[in-house]
Short mmCIF file of C-alpha atoms in Angstrom, two decimals:
data_model
loop_
_atom_site.label_atom_id
_atom_site.label_comp_id
_atom_site.label_asym_id
_atom_site.label_seq_id
_atom_site.Cartn_x
_atom_site.Cartn_y
_atom_site.Cartn_z
CA ASP W 1 -17.78 -11.79 -18.09
CA SER W 2 -15.39 -9.95 -15.73
CA LEU W 3 -13.26 -8.42 -18.49
CA PRO W 4 -15.23 -5.13 -18.56
CA GLU W 5 -14.67 -4.75 -14.81
CA LEU W 6 -10.96 -5.48 -15.30
CA VAL W 7 -10.67 -2.83 -18.00
CA GLU W 8 -12.63 -0.35 -15.89
CA SER W 9 -10.50 -0.99 -12.80
CA THR W 10 -7.26 -0.64 -14.72
CA ALA W 11 -8.35 2.65 -16.27
CA ALA W 12 -9.56 4.01 -12.93
CA CYS W 13 -6.35 3.01 -11.15
CA THR W 14 -4.12 4.45 -13.84
CA SER W 15 -5.99 7.75 -13.75
CA TYR W 16 -6.00 7.91 -9.93
CA LEU W 17 -2.29 7.17 -9.61
CA ASN W 18 -1.15 9.46 -12.40
CA ASP W 19 -3.27 12.33 -11.08
CA ARG W 20 -1.52 12.09 -7.72
CA PHE W 21 1.98 10.84 -8.44
CA GLY W 22 2.58 11.19 -12.17
CA ASP W 23 3.51 14.86 -12.21
CA VAL W 24 7.21 14.02 -12.65
CA ASP W 25 7.21 10.39 -13.81
CA PRO W 26 3.80 9.25 -15.12
CA LEU W 27 2.80 5.62 -15.25
CA PRO W 28 3.36 4.17 -18.73
CA GLU W 29 0.79 2.02 -20.44
CA ALA W 30 0.02 -1.09 -18.40
CA LYS W 31 -0.41 -4.56 -19.88
CA ILE W 32 -2.60 -7.19 -18.23
CA VAL W 33 -2.58 -10.87 -19.16
CA VAL W 34 -5.30 -13.28 -18.03
CA HIS W 35 -4.28 -16.94 -18.14
CA ASP W 36 -5.39 -20.32 -16.80
CA ARG W 37 -2.40 -21.20 -14.58
CA GLU W 38 -3.23 -22.53 -11.11
CA GLN W 39 -0.89 -20.20 -9.24
CA SER W 40 -1.91 -16.74 -8.04
CA GLY W 41 -1.38 -13.57 -10.04
CA TYR W 42 1.84 -11.57 -10.13
CA SER W 43 3.25 -8.39 -11.64
CA ARG W 44 6.47 -7.20 -13.23
CA LYS W 45 6.39 -3.40 -13.19
CA THR W 46 3.50 -2.53 -15.54
CA LEU W 47 2.91 -6.12 -16.70
CA ILE W 48 0.25 -7.77 -14.54
CA ALA W 49 -0.67 -11.45 -14.91
CA LEU W 50 -3.97 -12.66 -13.47
CA SER W 51 -5.00 -16.29 -13.11
CA LYS W 52 -8.67 -15.92 -12.21
CA ILE W 53 -11.00 -12.96 -12.57
CA SER W 54 -14.38 -14.58 -13.13
CA GLY W 55 -16.57 -14.02 -10.10
CA ARG W 56 -13.88 -12.03 -8.30
CA ASP W 57 -15.15 -9.28 -6.00
CA LYS W 58 -14.93 -5.98 -7.87
CA SER W 59 -13.39 -4.06 -4.98
CA ARG W 60 -10.69 -6.69 -4.42
CA LEU W 61 -9.92 -6.80 -8.13
CA MET W 62 -9.52 -3.03 -8.20
CA GLN W 63 -7.39 -3.04 -5.05
CA PHE W 64 -5.10 -5.71 -6.50
CA ILE W 65 -4.66 -3.84 -9.79
CA CYS W 66 -4.02 -0.52 -8.03
CA HIS W 67 -1.55 -2.15 -5.63
CA GLU W 68 0.49 -3.61 -8.46
CA LEU W 69 0.45 -0.41 -10.51
CA ALA W 70 1.46 1.62 -7.44
CA HIS W 71 4.69 -0.38 -7.37
CA TYR W 72 5.80 1.72 -10.34
CA TRP W 73 6.69 4.29 -7.66
CA SER W 74 6.68 2.25 -4.44
CA MET W 75 9.62 -0.06 -5.15
CA ARG W 76 12.81 1.55 -3.85
CA GLY W 77 13.25 -0.14 -0.47
CA ALA W 78 15.71 -3.04 -0.43
CA ALA W 79 13.42 -6.02 -0.90
CA ASN W 80 15.44 -8.46 1.21
CA THR W 81 15.56 -6.19 4.27
CA VAL W 82 13.15 -4.58 6.73
CA GLU W 83 12.77 -1.70 4.23
CA ASN W 84 10.55 -3.86 2.03
CA TRP W 85 7.69 -2.73 4.28
CA LEU W 86 7.87 0.61 2.44
CA ASN W 87 7.34 -1.06 -0.95
CA GLU W 88 4.38 -3.19 0.07
CA THR W 89 2.67 -1.07 2.71
CA PHE W 90 2.50 2.09 0.63
CA ALA W 91 1.43 0.24 -2.52
CA ASP W 92 -1.32 -1.46 -0.54
CA TYR W 93 -2.58 1.66 1.20
CA VAL W 94 -2.49 3.81 -1.93
CA ALA W 95 -4.60 1.09 -3.56
CA LEU W 96 -7.06 1.29 -0.66
CA MET W 97 -7.23 5.06 -1.13
CA ALA W 98 -8.10 4.52 -4.80
CA VAL W 99 -10.84 2.06 -3.79
CA ARG W 100 -12.19 4.64 -1.35
CA GLU W 101 -12.21 7.29 -4.07
CA HIS W 102 -14.16 5.13 -6.51
CA MET W 103 -16.27 2.88 -4.26
CA GLY W 104 -16.79 4.86 -1.09
CA GLN W 105 -15.84 4.94 2.57
CA ASP W 106 -17.82 1.84 3.53
CA VAL W 107 -15.88 -0.37 1.13
CA PHE W 108 -12.62 1.14 2.34
CA GLU W 109 -13.58 0.46 5.96
CA SER W 110 -14.48 -3.12 5.10
CA PHE W 111 -10.91 -3.71 3.91
CA LEU W 112 -9.49 -2.27 7.13
CA ALA W 113 -11.87 -4.40 9.21
CA ARG W 114 -10.74 -7.53 7.38
CA TYR W 115 -7.09 -6.58 7.94
CA ARG W 116 -7.72 -6.12 11.67
CA GLN W 117 -9.46 -9.47 11.90
CA GLN W 118 -6.56 -11.22 10.16
CA LEU W 119 -4.11 -9.65 12.61
CA ASP W 120 -6.27 -10.57 15.60
CA GLU W 121 -6.30 -14.18 14.44
CA ALA W 122 -2.54 -14.17 13.86
CA GLY W 123 -1.56 -13.23 17.41
CA ASP W 124 1.81 -11.64 18.20
CA LEU W 125 3.75 -10.09 15.35
CA PRO W 126 7.09 -8.26 15.20
CA PRO W 127 7.33 -4.48 14.77
CA ILE W 128 7.00 -2.95 11.34
CA TRP W 129 10.35 -1.19 11.76
CA THR W 130 12.88 -0.33 14.43
CA PRO W 131 16.40 1.10 14.00
CA GLU W 132 17.91 -2.15 15.27
CA ASN W 133 15.94 -4.54 13.07
CA GLN W 134 17.14 -5.21 9.54
CA GLU W 135 15.19 -8.40 8.79
CA ARG W 136 12.39 -8.44 6.26
CA GLY W 137 9.06 -8.68 8.04
CA PRO W 138 6.45 -11.37 7.48
CA TYR W 139 3.54 -10.98 5.08
CA LEU W 140 1.03 -9.82 7.69
CA VAL W 141 3.36 -7.08 8.93
CA GLN W 142 3.99 -5.65 5.47
CA TYR W 143 0.52 -6.11 3.95
CA ARG W 144 -1.76 -5.75 6.97
CA LYS W 145 -0.07 -4.16 9.98
CA GLY W 146 1.69 -1.55 7.84
CA PRO W 147 -1.44 -0.34 6.01
CA LEU W 148 -3.31 -0.12 9.31
CA ALA W 149 -0.49 2.05 10.68
CA LEU W 150 -0.88 4.34 7.66
CA ALA W 151 -4.64 4.44 8.23
CA THR W 152 -3.98 5.60 11.79
CA LEU W 153 -1.53 8.22 10.53
CA GLU W 154 -4.03 9.49 7.96
CA GLU W 155 -6.70 9.83 10.63
CA ARG W 156 -4.23 11.68 12.84
CA LEU W 157 -2.99 14.09 10.15
CA GLY W 158 -6.15 14.54 8.09
CA ARG W 159 -6.43 13.59 4.43
CA ASP W 160 -4.82 16.69 2.92
CA LEU W 161 -1.64 16.62 5.00
CA PHE W 162 -1.42 12.84 4.69
CA ALA W 163 -1.72 13.14 0.89
CA GLN W 164 1.24 15.55 0.90
CA PHE W 165 3.27 13.03 2.89
CA VAL W 166 2.40 10.13 0.57
CA HIS W 167 3.26 12.28 -2.45
CA ARG W 168 6.70 12.92 -0.96
CA TYR W 169 7.28 9.21 -0.51
CA MET W 170 6.03 8.19 -3.94
CA THR W 171 7.86 10.86 -5.93
CA GLU W 172 11.14 11.53 -4.09
CA GLU W 173 12.73 8.07 -4.36
CA ILE W 174 12.63 7.50 -0.60
CA ALA W 175 14.21 4.11 0.06
CA THR W 176 14.68 3.93 3.83
CA THR W 177 12.50 4.44 6.89
CA PRO W 178 14.75 7.16 8.38
CA ALA W 179 14.35 9.14 5.15
CA LEU W 180 10.59 8.57 5.30
CA LEU W 181 10.47 9.85 8.88
CA GLU W 182 12.39 12.96 7.86
CA ALA W 183 9.84 13.60 5.12
CA LEU W 184 7.01 13.16 7.60
CA GLU W 185 8.64 15.64 9.97
CA ASP W 186 9.00 18.15 7.13
CA VAL W 187 5.32 17.79 6.27
CA ALA W 188 3.68 17.41 9.68
CA GLY W 189 6.19 18.25 12.40
CA ALA W 190 8.36 16.52 14.98
CA ASP W 191 5.46 15.27 17.11
CA ALA W 192 3.88 13.47 14.14
CA ARG W 193 7.21 11.86 13.35
CA ALA W 194 7.74 10.70 16.93
CA GLN W 195 4.25 9.22 17.21
CA PHE W 196 4.51 7.40 13.89
CA GLU W 197 7.92 6.00 14.82
CA MET W 198 6.31 4.64 17.98
CA ASP W 199 3.55 3.09 15.86
CA LEU W 200 6.12 1.36 13.67
CA ALA W 201 7.90 -0.08 16.72
CA GLN W 202 4.81 -1.61 18.30
CA THR W 203 4.63 -5.34 18.69
CA GLY W 204 1.41 -7.32 18.78
CA PRO W 205 -1.34 -7.88 16.22
CA LYS W 206 -2.64 -4.36 15.62
CA GLU W 207 -3.19 -0.83 16.74
CA LYS W 208 -5.43 -0.63 19.81
#
């Protein structure tokens, strides 16, 4: 009974992502497999395997699909280093932006509120990125703290300028945080870069 929602979410995500990031390298046709394995879903580029969709919240289903499809572009950081935050944080936040586009600001804010609650419950966490740190961060840093840092940046820059910055990341094969910060400075100026670098270096559960 959830298959129509799955098809709808996949079509909406594909359209959203291609409209914004497919001008040079559009997303090819995605394939989704639904199976009865006990483990959670996974993806391999444009192949997405789902274990359970019946009764799944529509917004979370859409966010998951959009996140996995966004990895078509957001995949260049070295996965076994601190730079994996780029891969996961941008895929996650772009997916939240797609949810906001199709389901509204309130649904988007509910995701951010849940992320903040999870970080509050987790306690102290390492920074997202610092020049000295080369270790891959834990799940909550990459999938929760990172997206909240991007939400703060979007609020600071405004949606239009932030969209230009995200487009640079998604389409210019940026693979390191220093290169990302250079792109941000090009788009929004030195002050925006300095503030965001401070955000990335913060310890603790979340932005205050």
